XYZ file of C-alpha atoms in Angstrom:
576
model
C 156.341 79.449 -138.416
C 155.562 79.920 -134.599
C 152.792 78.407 -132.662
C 150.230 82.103 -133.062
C 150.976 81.720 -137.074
C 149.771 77.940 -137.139
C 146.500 78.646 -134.618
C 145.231 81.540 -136.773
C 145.729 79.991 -139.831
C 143.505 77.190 -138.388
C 141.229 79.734 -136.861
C 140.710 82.097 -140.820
C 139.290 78.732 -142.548
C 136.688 78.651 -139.475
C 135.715 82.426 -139.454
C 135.160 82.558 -143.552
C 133.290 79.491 -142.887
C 130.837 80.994 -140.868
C 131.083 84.277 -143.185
C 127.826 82.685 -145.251
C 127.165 85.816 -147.591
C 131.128 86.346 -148.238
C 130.906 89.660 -146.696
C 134.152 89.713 -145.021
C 131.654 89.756 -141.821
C 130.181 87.329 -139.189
C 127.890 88.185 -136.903
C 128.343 88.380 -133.209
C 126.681 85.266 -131.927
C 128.548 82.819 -134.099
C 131.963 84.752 -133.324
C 130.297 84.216 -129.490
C 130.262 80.102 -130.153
C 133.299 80.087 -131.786
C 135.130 81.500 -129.294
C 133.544 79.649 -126.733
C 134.926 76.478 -128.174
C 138.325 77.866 -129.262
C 138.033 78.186 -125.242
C 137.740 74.728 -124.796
C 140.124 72.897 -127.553
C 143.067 75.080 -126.637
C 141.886 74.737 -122.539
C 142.267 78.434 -121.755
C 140.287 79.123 -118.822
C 136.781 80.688 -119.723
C 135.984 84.539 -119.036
C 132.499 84.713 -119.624
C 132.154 88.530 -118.900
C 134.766 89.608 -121.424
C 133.169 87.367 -123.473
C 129.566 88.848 -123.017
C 130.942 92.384 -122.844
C 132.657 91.772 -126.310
C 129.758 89.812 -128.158
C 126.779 91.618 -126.468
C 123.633 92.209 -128.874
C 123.562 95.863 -130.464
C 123.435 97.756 -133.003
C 126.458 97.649 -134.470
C 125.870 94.566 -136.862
C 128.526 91.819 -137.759
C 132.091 91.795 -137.123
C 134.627 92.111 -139.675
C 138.181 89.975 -139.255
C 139.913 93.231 -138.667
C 137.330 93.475 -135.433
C 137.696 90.306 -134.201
C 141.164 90.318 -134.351
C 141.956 92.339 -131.000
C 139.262 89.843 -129.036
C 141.249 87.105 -130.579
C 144.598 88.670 -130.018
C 144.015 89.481 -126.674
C 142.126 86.638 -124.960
C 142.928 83.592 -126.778
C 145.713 84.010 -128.309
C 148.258 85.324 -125.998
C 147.174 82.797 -123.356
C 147.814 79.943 -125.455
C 150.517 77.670 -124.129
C 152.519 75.073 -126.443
C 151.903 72.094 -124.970
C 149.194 72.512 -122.928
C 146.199 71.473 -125.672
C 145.874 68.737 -128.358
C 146.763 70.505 -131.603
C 144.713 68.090 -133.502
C 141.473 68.123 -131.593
C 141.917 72.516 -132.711
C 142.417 71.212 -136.053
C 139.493 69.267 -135.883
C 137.333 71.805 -134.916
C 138.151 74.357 -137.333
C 137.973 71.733 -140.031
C 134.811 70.590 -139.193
C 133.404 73.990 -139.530
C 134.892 74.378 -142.684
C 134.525 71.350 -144.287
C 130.726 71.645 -143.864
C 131.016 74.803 -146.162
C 133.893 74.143 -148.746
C 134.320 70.590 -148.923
C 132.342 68.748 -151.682
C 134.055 64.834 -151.923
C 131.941 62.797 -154.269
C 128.854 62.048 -153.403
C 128.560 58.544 -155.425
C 131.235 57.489 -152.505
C 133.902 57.163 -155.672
C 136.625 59.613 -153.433
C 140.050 58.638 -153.538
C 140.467 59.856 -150.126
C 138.254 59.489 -147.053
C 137.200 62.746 -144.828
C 139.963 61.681 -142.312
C 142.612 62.059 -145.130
C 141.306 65.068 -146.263
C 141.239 66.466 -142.839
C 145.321 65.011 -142.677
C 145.892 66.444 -145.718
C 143.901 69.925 -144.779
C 146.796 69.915 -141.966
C 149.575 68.993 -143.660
C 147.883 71.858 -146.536
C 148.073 74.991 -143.383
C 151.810 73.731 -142.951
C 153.403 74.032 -146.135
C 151.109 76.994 -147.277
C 152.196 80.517 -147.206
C 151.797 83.346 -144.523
C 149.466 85.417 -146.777
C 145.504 85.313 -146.882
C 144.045 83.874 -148.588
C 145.673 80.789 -147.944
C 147.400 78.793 -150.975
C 149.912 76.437 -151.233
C 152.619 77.478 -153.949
C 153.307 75.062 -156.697
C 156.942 73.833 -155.568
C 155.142 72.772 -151.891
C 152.440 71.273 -154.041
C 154.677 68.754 -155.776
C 156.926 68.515 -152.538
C 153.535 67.213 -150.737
C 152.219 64.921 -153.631
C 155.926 63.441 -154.233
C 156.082 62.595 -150.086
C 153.029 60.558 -150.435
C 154.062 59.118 -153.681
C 157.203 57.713 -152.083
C 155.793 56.532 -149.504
C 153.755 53.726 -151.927
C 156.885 53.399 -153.468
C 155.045 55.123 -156.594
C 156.555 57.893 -159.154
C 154.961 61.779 -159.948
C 154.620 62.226 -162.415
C 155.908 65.820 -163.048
C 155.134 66.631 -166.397
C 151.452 65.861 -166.027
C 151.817 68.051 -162.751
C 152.573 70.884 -164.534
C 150.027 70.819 -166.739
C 146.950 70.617 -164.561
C 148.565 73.915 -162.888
C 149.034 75.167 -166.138
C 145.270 74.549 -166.742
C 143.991 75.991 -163.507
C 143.059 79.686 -163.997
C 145.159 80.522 -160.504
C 147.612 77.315 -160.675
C 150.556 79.316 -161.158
C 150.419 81.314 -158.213
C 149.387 78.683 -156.177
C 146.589 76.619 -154.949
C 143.709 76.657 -152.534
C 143.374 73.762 -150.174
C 139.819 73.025 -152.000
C 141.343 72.986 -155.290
C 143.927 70.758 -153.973
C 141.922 68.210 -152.174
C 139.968 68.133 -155.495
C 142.920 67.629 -157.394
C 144.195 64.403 -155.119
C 140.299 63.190 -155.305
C 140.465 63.607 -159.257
C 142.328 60.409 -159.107
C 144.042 61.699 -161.906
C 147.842 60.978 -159.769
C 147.293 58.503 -158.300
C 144.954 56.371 -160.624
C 144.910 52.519 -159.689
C 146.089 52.829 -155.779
C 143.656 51.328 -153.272
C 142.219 54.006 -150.610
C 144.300 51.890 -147.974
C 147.074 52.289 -149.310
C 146.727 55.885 -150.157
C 145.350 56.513 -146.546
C 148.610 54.762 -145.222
C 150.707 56.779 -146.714
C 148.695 60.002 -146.161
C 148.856 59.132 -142.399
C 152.840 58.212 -142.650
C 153.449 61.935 -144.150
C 151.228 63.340 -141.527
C 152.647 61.410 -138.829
C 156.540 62.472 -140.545
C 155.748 66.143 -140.629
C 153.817 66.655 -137.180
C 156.867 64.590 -135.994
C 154.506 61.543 -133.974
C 153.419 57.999 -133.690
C 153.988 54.659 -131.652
C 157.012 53.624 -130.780
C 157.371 50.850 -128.103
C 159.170 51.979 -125.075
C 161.106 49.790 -122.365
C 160.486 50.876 -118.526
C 163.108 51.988 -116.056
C 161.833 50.358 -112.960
C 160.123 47.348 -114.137
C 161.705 46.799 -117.201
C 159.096 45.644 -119.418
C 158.049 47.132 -123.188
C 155.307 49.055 -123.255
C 153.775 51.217 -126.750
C 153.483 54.452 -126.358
C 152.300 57.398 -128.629
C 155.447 60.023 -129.113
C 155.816 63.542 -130.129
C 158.815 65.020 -131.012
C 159.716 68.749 -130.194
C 162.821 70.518 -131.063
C 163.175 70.785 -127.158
C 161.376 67.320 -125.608
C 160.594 63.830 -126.811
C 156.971 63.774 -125.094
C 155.160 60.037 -124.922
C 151.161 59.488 -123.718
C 149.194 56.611 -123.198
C 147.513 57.056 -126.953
C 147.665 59.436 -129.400
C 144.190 61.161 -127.720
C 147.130 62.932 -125.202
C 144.918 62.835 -122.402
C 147.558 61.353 -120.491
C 150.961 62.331 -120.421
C 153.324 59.647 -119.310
C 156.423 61.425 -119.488
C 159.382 63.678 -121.667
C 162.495 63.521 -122.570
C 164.533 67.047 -122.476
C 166.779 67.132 -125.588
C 169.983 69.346 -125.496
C 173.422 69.321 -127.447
C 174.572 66.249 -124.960
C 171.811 63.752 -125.906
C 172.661 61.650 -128.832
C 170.724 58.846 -130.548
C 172.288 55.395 -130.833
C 171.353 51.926 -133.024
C 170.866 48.684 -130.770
C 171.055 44.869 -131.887
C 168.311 43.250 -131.658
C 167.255 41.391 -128.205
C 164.256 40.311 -125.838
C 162.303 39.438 -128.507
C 162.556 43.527 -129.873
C 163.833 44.349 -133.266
C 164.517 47.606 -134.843
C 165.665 48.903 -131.537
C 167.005 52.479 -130.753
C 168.205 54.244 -127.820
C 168.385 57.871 -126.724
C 171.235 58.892 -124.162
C 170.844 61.902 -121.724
C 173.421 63.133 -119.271
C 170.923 61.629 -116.650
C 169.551 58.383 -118.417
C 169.103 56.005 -121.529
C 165.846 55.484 -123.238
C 165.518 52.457 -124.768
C 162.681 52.360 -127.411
C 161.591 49.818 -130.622
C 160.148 50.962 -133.547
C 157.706 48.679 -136.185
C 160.167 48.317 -138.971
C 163.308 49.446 -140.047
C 162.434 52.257 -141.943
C 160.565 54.183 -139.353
C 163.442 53.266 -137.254
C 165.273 55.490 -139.468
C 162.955 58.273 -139.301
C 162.770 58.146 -135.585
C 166.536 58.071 -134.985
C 167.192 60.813 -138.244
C 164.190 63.109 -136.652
C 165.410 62.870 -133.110
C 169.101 63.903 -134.411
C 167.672 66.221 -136.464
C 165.826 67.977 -133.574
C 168.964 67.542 -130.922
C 170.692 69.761 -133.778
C 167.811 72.083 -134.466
C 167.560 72.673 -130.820
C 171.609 73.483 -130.894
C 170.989 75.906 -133.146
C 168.098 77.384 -132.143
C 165.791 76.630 -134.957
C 162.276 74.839 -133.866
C 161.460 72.232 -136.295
C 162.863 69.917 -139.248
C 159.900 70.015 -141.203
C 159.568 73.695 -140.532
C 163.435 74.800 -141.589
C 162.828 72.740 -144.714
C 160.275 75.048 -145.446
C 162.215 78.083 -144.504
C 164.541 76.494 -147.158
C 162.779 75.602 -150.069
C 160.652 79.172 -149.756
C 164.290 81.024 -149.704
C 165.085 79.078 -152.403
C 162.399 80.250 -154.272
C 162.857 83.874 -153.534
C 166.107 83.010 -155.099
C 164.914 81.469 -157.898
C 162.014 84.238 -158.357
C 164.942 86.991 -157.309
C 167.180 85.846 -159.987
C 164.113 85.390 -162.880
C 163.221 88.800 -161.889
C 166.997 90.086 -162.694
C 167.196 88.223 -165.535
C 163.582 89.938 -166.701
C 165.564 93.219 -165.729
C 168.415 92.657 -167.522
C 166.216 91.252 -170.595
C 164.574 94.322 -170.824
C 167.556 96.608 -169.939
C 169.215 94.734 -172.934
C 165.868 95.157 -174.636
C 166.365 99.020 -173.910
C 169.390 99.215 -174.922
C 168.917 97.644 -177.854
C 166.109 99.968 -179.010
C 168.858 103.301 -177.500
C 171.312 101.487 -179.821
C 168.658 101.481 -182.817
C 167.468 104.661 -182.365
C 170.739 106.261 -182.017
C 171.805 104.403 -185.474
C 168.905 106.310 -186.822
C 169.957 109.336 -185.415
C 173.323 108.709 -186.675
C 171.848 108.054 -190.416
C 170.021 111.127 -190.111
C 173.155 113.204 -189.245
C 175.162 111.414 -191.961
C 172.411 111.946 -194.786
C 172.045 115.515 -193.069
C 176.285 115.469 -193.519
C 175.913 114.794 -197.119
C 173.252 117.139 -197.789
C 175.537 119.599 -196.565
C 178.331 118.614 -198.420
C 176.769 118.575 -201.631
C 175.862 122.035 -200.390
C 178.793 122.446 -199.361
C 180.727 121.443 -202.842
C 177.939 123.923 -205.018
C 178.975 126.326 -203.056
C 182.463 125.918 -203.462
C 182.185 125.554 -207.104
C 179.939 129.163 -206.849
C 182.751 130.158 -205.246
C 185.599 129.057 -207.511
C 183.372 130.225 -210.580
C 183.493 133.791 -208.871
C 187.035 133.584 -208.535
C 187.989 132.521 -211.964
C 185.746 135.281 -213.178
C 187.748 137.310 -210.950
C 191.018 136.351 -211.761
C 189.902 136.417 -215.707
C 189.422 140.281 -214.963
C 192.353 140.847 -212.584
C 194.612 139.331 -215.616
C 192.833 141.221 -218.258
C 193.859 144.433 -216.125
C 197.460 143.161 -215.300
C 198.032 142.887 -219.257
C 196.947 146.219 -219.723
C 198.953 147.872 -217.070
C 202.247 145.635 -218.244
C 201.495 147.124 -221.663
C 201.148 150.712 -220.192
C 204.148 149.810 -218.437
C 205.914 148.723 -221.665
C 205.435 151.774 -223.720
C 206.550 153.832 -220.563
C 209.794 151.660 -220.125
C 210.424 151.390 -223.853
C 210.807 155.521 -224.093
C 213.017 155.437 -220.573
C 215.078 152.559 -222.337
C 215.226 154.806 -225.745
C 216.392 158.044 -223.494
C 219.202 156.161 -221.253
C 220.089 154.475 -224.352
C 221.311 158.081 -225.908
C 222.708 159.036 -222.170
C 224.899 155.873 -222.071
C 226.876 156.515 -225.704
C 227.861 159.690 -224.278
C 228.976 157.699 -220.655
C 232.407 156.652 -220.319
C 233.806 153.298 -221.040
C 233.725 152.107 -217.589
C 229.986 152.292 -217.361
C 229.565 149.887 -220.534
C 229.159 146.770 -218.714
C 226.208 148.928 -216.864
C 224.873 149.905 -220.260
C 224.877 146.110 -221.531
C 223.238 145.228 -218.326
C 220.475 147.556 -219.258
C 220.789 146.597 -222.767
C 219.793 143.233 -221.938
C 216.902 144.039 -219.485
C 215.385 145.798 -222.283
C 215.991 142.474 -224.588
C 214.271 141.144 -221.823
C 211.613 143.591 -222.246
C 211.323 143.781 -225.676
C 210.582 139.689 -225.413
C 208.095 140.044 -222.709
C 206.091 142.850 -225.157
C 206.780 140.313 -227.876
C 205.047 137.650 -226.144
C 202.510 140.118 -225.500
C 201.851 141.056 -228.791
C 201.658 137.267 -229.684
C 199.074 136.868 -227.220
C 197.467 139.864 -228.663
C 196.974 138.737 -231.834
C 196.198 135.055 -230.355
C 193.192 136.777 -228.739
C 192.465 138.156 -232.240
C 192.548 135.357 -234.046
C 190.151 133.648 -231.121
C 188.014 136.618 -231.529
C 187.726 136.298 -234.864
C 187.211 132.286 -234.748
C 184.494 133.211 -232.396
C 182.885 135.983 -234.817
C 183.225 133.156 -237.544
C 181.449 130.715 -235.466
C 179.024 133.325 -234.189
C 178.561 134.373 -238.538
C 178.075 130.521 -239.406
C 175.838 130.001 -236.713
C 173.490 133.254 -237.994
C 174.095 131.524 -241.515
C 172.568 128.352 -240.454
C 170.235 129.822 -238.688
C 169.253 131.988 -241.670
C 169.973 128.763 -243.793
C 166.769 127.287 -241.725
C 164.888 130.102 -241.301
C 164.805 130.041 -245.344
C 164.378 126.398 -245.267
C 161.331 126.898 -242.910
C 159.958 129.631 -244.861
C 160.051 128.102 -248.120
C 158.067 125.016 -246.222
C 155.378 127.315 -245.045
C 155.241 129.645 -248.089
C 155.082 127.144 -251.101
C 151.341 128.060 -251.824
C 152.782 131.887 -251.414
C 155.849 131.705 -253.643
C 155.195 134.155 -256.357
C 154.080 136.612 -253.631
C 156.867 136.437 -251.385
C 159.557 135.856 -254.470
C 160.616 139.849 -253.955
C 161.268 138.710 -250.318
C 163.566 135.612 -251.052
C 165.696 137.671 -253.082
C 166.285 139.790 -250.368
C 167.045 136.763 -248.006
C 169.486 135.440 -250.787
C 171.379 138.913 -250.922
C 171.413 138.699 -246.860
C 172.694 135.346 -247.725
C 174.880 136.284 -250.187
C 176.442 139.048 -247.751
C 177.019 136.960 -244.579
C 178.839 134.836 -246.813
C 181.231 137.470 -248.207
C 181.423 138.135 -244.572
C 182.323 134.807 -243.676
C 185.068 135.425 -246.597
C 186.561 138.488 -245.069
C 187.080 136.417 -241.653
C 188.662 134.053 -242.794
C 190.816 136.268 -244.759
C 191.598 138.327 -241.869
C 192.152 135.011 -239.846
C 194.794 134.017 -242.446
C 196.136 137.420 -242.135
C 196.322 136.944 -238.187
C 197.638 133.599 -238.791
C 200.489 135.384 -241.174
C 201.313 138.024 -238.260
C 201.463 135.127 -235.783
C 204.045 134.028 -238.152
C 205.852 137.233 -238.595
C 205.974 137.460 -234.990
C 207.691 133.806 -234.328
C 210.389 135.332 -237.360
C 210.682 138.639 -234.943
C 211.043 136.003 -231.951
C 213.984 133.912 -233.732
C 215.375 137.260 -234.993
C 215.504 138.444 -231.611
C 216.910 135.300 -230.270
C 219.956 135.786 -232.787
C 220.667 139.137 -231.511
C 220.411 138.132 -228.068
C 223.333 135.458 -228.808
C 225.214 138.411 -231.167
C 225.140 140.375 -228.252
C 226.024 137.579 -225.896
C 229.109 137.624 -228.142
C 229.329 141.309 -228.185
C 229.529 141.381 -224.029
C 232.429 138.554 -223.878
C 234.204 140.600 -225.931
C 233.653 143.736 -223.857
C 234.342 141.388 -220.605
C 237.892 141.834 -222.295
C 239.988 145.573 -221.933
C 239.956 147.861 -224.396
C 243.829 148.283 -225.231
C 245.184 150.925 -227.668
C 243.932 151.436 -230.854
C 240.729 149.379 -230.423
C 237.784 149.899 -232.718
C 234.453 150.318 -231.013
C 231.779 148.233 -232.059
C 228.530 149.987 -233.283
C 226.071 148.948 -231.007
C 223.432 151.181 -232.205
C 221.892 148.937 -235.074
C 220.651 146.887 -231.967
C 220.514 148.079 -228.584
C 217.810 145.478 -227.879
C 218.148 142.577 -229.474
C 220.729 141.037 -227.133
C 217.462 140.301 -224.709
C 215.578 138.361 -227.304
C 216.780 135.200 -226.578
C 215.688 135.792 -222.906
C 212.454 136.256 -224.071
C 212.444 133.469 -226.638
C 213.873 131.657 -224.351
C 210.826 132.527 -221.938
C 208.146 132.267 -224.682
C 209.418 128.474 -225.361
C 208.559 127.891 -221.454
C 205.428 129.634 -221.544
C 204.465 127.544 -224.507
C-alpha cells in the first residue's frame, strides 16, 4: 500500500465526517477548511487562488467525493512528499474530525481504552483494512490485530468466542467497520480483567511495531556520549529526531544490501546493545530491554532485505501475504463450491438420465410385449396358413395318386410284354408303386383318422346339444310346474327330440366303431402289404440271379404292388 493509498484513506473518514445528512455530499466551505488544513499537516505550500477559484460560492451546491477528487488529486496529493510531514499529526487531524461524528466511548468513563488508544488503534485499523470503500477490516486482520495486542500482555484470544461475536454481527463476516471494532475492544468482552495501562501499553507497543518507531538510545560519533533518540524505520533509511514530535531531524541512516545489523555485549553502563554497520560507518545504539532489542535488530534486517528486494515495508508485505492467502483460501472454497455443485449437477444429469433410461426400458418392454402379441398374431396366421396349405397338399397328393395309380396299372401291362432285360426296370417301378400304394395307404389312414375325429367332434357337438336340451328341460320344468298339464303336449315333444338325439348319439358311436374297425382293416392291409414287400424282396434276389435254360417264370401278376408295402409300413411306423 503506497503513501497516496494510506493519505486518502485518512482523508474518506474526514470527508464522510463532514457529510452530516449522509448525502454522499459536503458543501464547499467545509471542503474549503479542510483543505486548508490538509495544507498545513502535510506542509504543501498554500495556493490560495486555486483554492478560491475551486471552492468559490455558487450555485452549484455541495460537492460530491467524485468532485472533490480531481482538487484533491491534483493539488494535494501529487505534491505530497514521503518524508517531508508528520504522518501522525495527518492522522490526528482526520481523526479528530471523525471521531467527533462516529465515535461514542462510554460516557460513565467505564472504556477499556482511552481516546489516544482508540486514535492508535483507528491507525493501526486504516493499515490492515482493505483498499475498498467503505472501509472494513476483514475478519482474519481482525484476529491478527487483537492476537498482537494479546501477546503483547502475555494474554491468550480467545478464538472461539471471536468467532462468534462475528458470527453475531449482521456484517461480521465480511468484515468490520473501525466503529464496530473500537466498540468491540471497548465491550471488554476480550480482554475482561486487564488494567487500561496495561492495555494502553500494549496498544502503543503494536502501534509503535507496525509504524516501525520508538526510542532507542544512540551513542555519538564525535563526542561519544549516549543520547535517546526517537527512530523511524523505512525500508530505505533509519531516520532519528530529537522526540517523537519530528520537528527536528537529527539525522538517517541509508540502508542498502551492504548494511547488516550486529548484537554487542554489554558495556559503559549500556545493556541490550545493537549496532548497525554501513560501508561508511557503525551505529551503535541501546534499546530498553531485550525484547525490543529483538524487534529493532529483526525489523532493521527485515527492512535491509525488503529494500534488496524492492518491497517497502515488513508490516506491509505481511499484509500482501496474509490477503493472498486469503484469495487462496476464498479461490480454492470457491472451486470447491464449483465442483460441489458441478458434482451436484452431475448428480441430478446422472438421475435424470436413469429416469430416462427407465422410461426407455419400460417403453422397451411395452414394445416387446407388443412385440411378442404380435408375433403370436403372426404365428396364429401362419399355422392357419399352413393348416390350409396342408389340407391342399393332401388333396393334390391324392389327385396325384389316382393319376399315378392308372400310369402304374398301364406300364404294368407294357412291361409283361418287355423283354427280360428290362425286368430289373420293371421291379424298380414295381417297388415305387409299393411305395406308392403305402403313401395312399397312410393316406387313407389319415382319412379315416380325420373321420373318426369328425365324428368324435359331432358326438361331442350331439352331447353338448343333449345337455343343453337336458337343461333347457330341466329349466323348463322349474318354471312351468304351475303350467304342467298345459304344456304336457309340449314335453312329449321335447322327450321325442330327446329320444332322437339319443338314437343319434347311437348311430355315432356306431359309425365310430365302424371307423375304428376300418382303422383296423387298414393296419391288416398295412402288415399285408409289408409281407408282400418282403415276398417281393425275395422275388428280386432271385431275379438278381440269370435266368438259365428251362427256367419257370414267376407270376408276378397276383401282386405287382405289394413288394412296396413294407416301404410304406416301414414309413407309417416313422410317421407314427
Amino acid at each position: 500500500m503506497d503513501l497516496r493509498a494510506e493519505l486518502l484513506k485518512s482523508i474518506w473518514y474526514a470527508f464522510t465526517a463532514l457529510d452530516v445528512e449522509k448525502s454522499g455530499k459536503v458543501s464547499k466551505s467545509q471542503l474549503k477548511v479542510l483543505s486548508h488544513n490538509l495544507y498545513t499537516v502535510l506542509c504543501i505550500p498554500h495556493d490560495p487562488v486555486a483554492l478560491e477559484e475551486h471552492f468559490r460560492d455558487d450555485d452549484d451546491g455541495p460537492v460530491s467525493s467524485q468532485g472533490y477528487m480531481p482538487y484533491l488529486n491534483k493539488y494535494i496529493l501529487d505534491k505530497v512528499e514521503e518524508g517531508a510531514f508528520v504522518k501522525e499529526n495527518f492522522d490526528e487531524l482526520c481523526w479528530t474530525l471523525t471521531a467527533k461524528k462516529n465515535y461514542k466511548p462510554d460516557r460513565n468513563g467505564n472504556s477499556v481504552i482511552s481516546h489516544q488508544d482508540a486514535f492508535k488503534l483507528w491507525c493501526l485499523f486504516n493499515f490492515l483494512s482493505e483498499d475498498k470503500y467503505p472501509l472494513v477490516m476483514v475478519p482474519d486482520e481482525v484476529e491478527y490485530l487483537l492476537k498482537k495486542i494479546c501477546t503483547a500482555m502475555n494474554v491468550e484470544l480467545n478464538s472461539c468466542e471471536l468467532d462468534d461475536y462475528l458470527a453475531q454481527e449482521p456484517q461480521g463476516q465480511g468484515g468490520l467497520t473501525v466503529w464496530q471494532f473500537l466498540d468491540m475492544v471497548n465491550s471488554g468482552r476480550f480482554l475482561r480483567g486487564i488494567e487500561q495501562e496495561a492495555i494502553s501499553m500494549a496498544v502503543e507497543e503494536v502501534y509503535q511495531e507496525v509504524i516501525e518507531d520508538g526510542y532507542l538510545w544512540k551513542k555519538g560519533q564525535l563526542r561519544r556520549n549516549w543520547s535517546e533518540r526517537w527512530f523511524m524505520l523505512k525500508p530505505s533509511s533509519l531516520s532519528y529526531y530529537m522526540s517523537e514530535e519530528r520537528k527536528e531531524k537529527k539525522g538517517s541512516i541509508a540502508l542498502d544490501k551492504h548494511c547488516c545489523v550486529e548484537v554487542l555485549p554489554d558495556r559503559d553502563g549500556k545493556r541490550c546493545m545493537f549496532c548497525v554497520k554501513t560501508s561508511s560507518r557503525t551505529y551503535e545504539m541501546s534499546a530498553s530491554d531485550t525484547r525490543q532489542r529483538q524487534e529493532w535488530t529483526l525489523a532493521i534486517q527485515t527492512a535491509i532485505r525488503l529494500q534488496a528486494e524492492g518491497k517497502k515495508s515488513l508490516h506491509k508485505d505481511l499484509k500482501q501475504k496474509r490477503r493472498e492467502q486469503r484469495e487462496q483460501r476464498e479461490q480454492r472454497k470457491a472451486a470447491k463450491e464449483e465442483e460441489t455443485q458441478r458434482l451436484k449437477q452431475l448428480q441430478e444429469e446422472k438421475e435424470r438420465k436413469l429416469q430416462e433410461l427407465e422410461l426407455l426400458k419400460e417403453a422397451q418392454r411395452q414394445a416387446e410385449i407388443l412385440l411378442q402379441e404380435e408375433e403370436q398374431r403372426r404365428r396364429q396366421q401362419h399355422e392357419e396358413m399352413q393348416r390350409t396349405l396342408e389340407i391342399q397338399l393332401r388333396e393334390a397328393e391324392q389327385a396325384r395318386a389316382s393319376m399315378q395309380a392308372e400310369m402304374v396299372l398301364k406300364e404294368a401291362e407294357a412291361e409283361r410284354q418287355r423283354k427280360r432285360i428290362l425286368e430289373l426296370e420293371d421291379m424298380q417301378e414295381r417297388l415305387q408303386e409299393a411305395l406308392q400304394q403305402e403313401v395312399k395307404a397312410r393316406q387313407d389312414e389319415e382319412a379315416v383318422r380325420y373321420a373318426q375325429a369328425r365324428l368324435l367332434a359331432e358326438e361331442e357337438e350331439k352331447l353338448k346339444q343333449l345337455m343343453k336340451l337336458k337343461e333347457e328341460q330341466e329349466e323348463y320344468i322349474i318354471k312351468t310346474q304351475r303350467e304342467k298339464q298345459v304344456l304336457k303336449q309340449e314335453m312329449e315333444n321335447k322327450n321325442k327330440c330327446l329320444e332322437e338325439a339319443q338314437k343319434q348319439l347311437e348311430e355315432v358311436r356306431v359309425n365310430r366303431q365302424r371307423v375304428d374297425q376300418d382303422v383296423m382293416a387298414a393296419q391288416r392291409k398295412l402288415r399285408q402289404a409289408s409281407t408282400n414287400v418282403k415276398h417281393w424282396n425275395v422275388q428280386m434276389n432271385r431275379l438278381m440271379h440269370p435266368i438259365g435254360p428251362g427256367d419257370k417264370r414267376t407270376n408276378v401278376s397276383g401282386g405287382v404292388f405289394a413288394g412296396y408295402q413294407p416301404l410304406l409300413s416301414r414309413r407309417d411306423s416313422s410317421l407314427k
